[in-house]
XYZ file of C-alpha atoms in Angstrom:
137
model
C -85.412 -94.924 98.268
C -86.528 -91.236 98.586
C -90.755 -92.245 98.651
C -91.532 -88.524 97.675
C -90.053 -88.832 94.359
C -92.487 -91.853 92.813
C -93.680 -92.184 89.390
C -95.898 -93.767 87.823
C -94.512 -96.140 86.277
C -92.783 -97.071 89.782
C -96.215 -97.376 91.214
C -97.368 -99.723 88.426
C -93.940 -101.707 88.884
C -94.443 -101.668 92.636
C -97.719 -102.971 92.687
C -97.250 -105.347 90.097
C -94.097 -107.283 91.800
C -96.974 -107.077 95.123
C -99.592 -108.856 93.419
C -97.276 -111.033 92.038
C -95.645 -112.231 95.476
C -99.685 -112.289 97.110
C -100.415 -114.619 94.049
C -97.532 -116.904 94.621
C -98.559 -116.639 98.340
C -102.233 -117.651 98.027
C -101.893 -120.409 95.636
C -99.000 -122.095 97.940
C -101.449 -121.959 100.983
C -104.260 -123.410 99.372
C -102.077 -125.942 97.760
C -100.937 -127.327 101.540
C -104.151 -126.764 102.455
C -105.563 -128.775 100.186
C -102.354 -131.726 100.216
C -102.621 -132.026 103.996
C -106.306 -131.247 104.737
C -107.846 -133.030 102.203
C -105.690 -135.488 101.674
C -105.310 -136.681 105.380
C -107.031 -139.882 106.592
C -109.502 -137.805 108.840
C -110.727 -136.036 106.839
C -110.658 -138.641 103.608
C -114.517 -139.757 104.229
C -115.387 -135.481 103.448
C -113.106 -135.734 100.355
C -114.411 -139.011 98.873
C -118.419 -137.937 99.784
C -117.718 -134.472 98.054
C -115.313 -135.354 95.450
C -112.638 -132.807 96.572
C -109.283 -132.432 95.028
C -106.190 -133.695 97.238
C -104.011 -131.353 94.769
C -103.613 -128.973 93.037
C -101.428 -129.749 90.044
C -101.099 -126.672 88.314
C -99.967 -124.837 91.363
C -96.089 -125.471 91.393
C -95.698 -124.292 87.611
C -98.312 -120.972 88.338
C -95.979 -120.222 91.042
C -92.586 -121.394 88.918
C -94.022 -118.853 86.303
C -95.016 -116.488 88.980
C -92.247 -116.310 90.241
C -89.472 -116.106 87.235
C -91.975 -112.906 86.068
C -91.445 -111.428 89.630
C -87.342 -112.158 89.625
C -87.237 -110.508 85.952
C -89.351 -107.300 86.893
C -87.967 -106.686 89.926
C -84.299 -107.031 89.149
C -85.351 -104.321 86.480
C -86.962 -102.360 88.997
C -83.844 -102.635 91.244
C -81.860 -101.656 88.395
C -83.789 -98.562 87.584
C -83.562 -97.362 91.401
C -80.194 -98.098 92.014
C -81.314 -100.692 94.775
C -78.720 -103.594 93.552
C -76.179 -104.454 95.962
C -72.604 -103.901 94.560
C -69.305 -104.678 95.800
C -67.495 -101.517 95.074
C -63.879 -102.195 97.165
C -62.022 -102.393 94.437
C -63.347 -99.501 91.753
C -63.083 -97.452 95.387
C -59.585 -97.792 95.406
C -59.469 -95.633 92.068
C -60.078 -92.314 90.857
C -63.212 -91.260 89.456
C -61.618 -91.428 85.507
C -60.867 -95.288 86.426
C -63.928 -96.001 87.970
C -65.935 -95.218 85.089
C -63.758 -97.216 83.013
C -64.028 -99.910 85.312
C -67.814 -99.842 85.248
C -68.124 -99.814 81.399
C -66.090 -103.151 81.029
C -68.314 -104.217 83.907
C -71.250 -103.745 81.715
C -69.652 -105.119 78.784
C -68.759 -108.415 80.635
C -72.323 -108.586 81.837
C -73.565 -107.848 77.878
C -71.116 -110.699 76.955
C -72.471 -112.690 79.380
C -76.375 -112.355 78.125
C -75.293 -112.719 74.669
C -73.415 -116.344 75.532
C -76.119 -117.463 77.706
C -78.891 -116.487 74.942
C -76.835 -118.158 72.907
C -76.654 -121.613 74.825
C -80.453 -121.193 75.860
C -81.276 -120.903 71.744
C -78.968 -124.264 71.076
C -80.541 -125.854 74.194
C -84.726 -124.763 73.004
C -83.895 -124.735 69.121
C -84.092 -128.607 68.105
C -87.471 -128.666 70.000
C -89.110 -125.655 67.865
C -87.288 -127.442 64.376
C -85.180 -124.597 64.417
C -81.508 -124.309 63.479
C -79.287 -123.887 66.362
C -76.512 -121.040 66.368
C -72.934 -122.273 65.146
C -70.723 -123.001 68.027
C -68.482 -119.799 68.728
């Protein structure tokens, strides 16, 4: 990626998916810190005298939701930079006429593919929310 060119919005995108990952970082260390310091039998007279925590249960879904956000940002990111990895052998073996053909059914597959899985995710979350589900296709 050509650093010279940045925008803003990169910069905001950049540093977001950073403090995102250092988040998801910090609260897994202190999480095994906690689990195995705390928590062990040497140091279990400390924890009982002080009242410590031997967990932290709202650590695995912070970093769950941590890290879905990061995943969903940065494969926008990726998109918007061209930083994807692609398998290209086959549209190579075409002209350029082709190729673009072959990359606008390629987005329509993937726009096909959304659709369907929104689609199953609304049937799966629907009856939860008292909501009617979509009619099977």
């Amino acid at each position: 990626m050509d650093t010279t060119r940045r925008g803003f919005t990169d910069q905001i995108e950049e540093t977001l998916l950073a403090l995102l990952m250092g988040a998801m970082t910090v609260i897994t260390f202190a999480n095994v810190i906690v689990r195995y310091v705390f928590a062990s039998t040497w140091f279990k007279p400390v924890t009982e005298n002080f009242g410590l925590p031997t967990n932290i249960l709202w650590s695995l879904e912070a970093t769950v939701y941590l890290f879905a956000w990061m995943v969903l940002l940065g494969a926008s990111y990726c998109v918007k930079i061209n930083a994807h990895m692609g398998v290209d052998i086959v549209a190579n073996l075409f002209g350029p006429a082709a190729r673009k053909a072959l990359t606008l059914i390629a987005g329509a597959c993937c726009i096909v593919f959304t659709g369907l899985l929104f689609v199953g995710c609304w049937n799966y979350w629907a009856p939860f929310a008292n909501l009617p589900p979509v009619p099977n296709l």
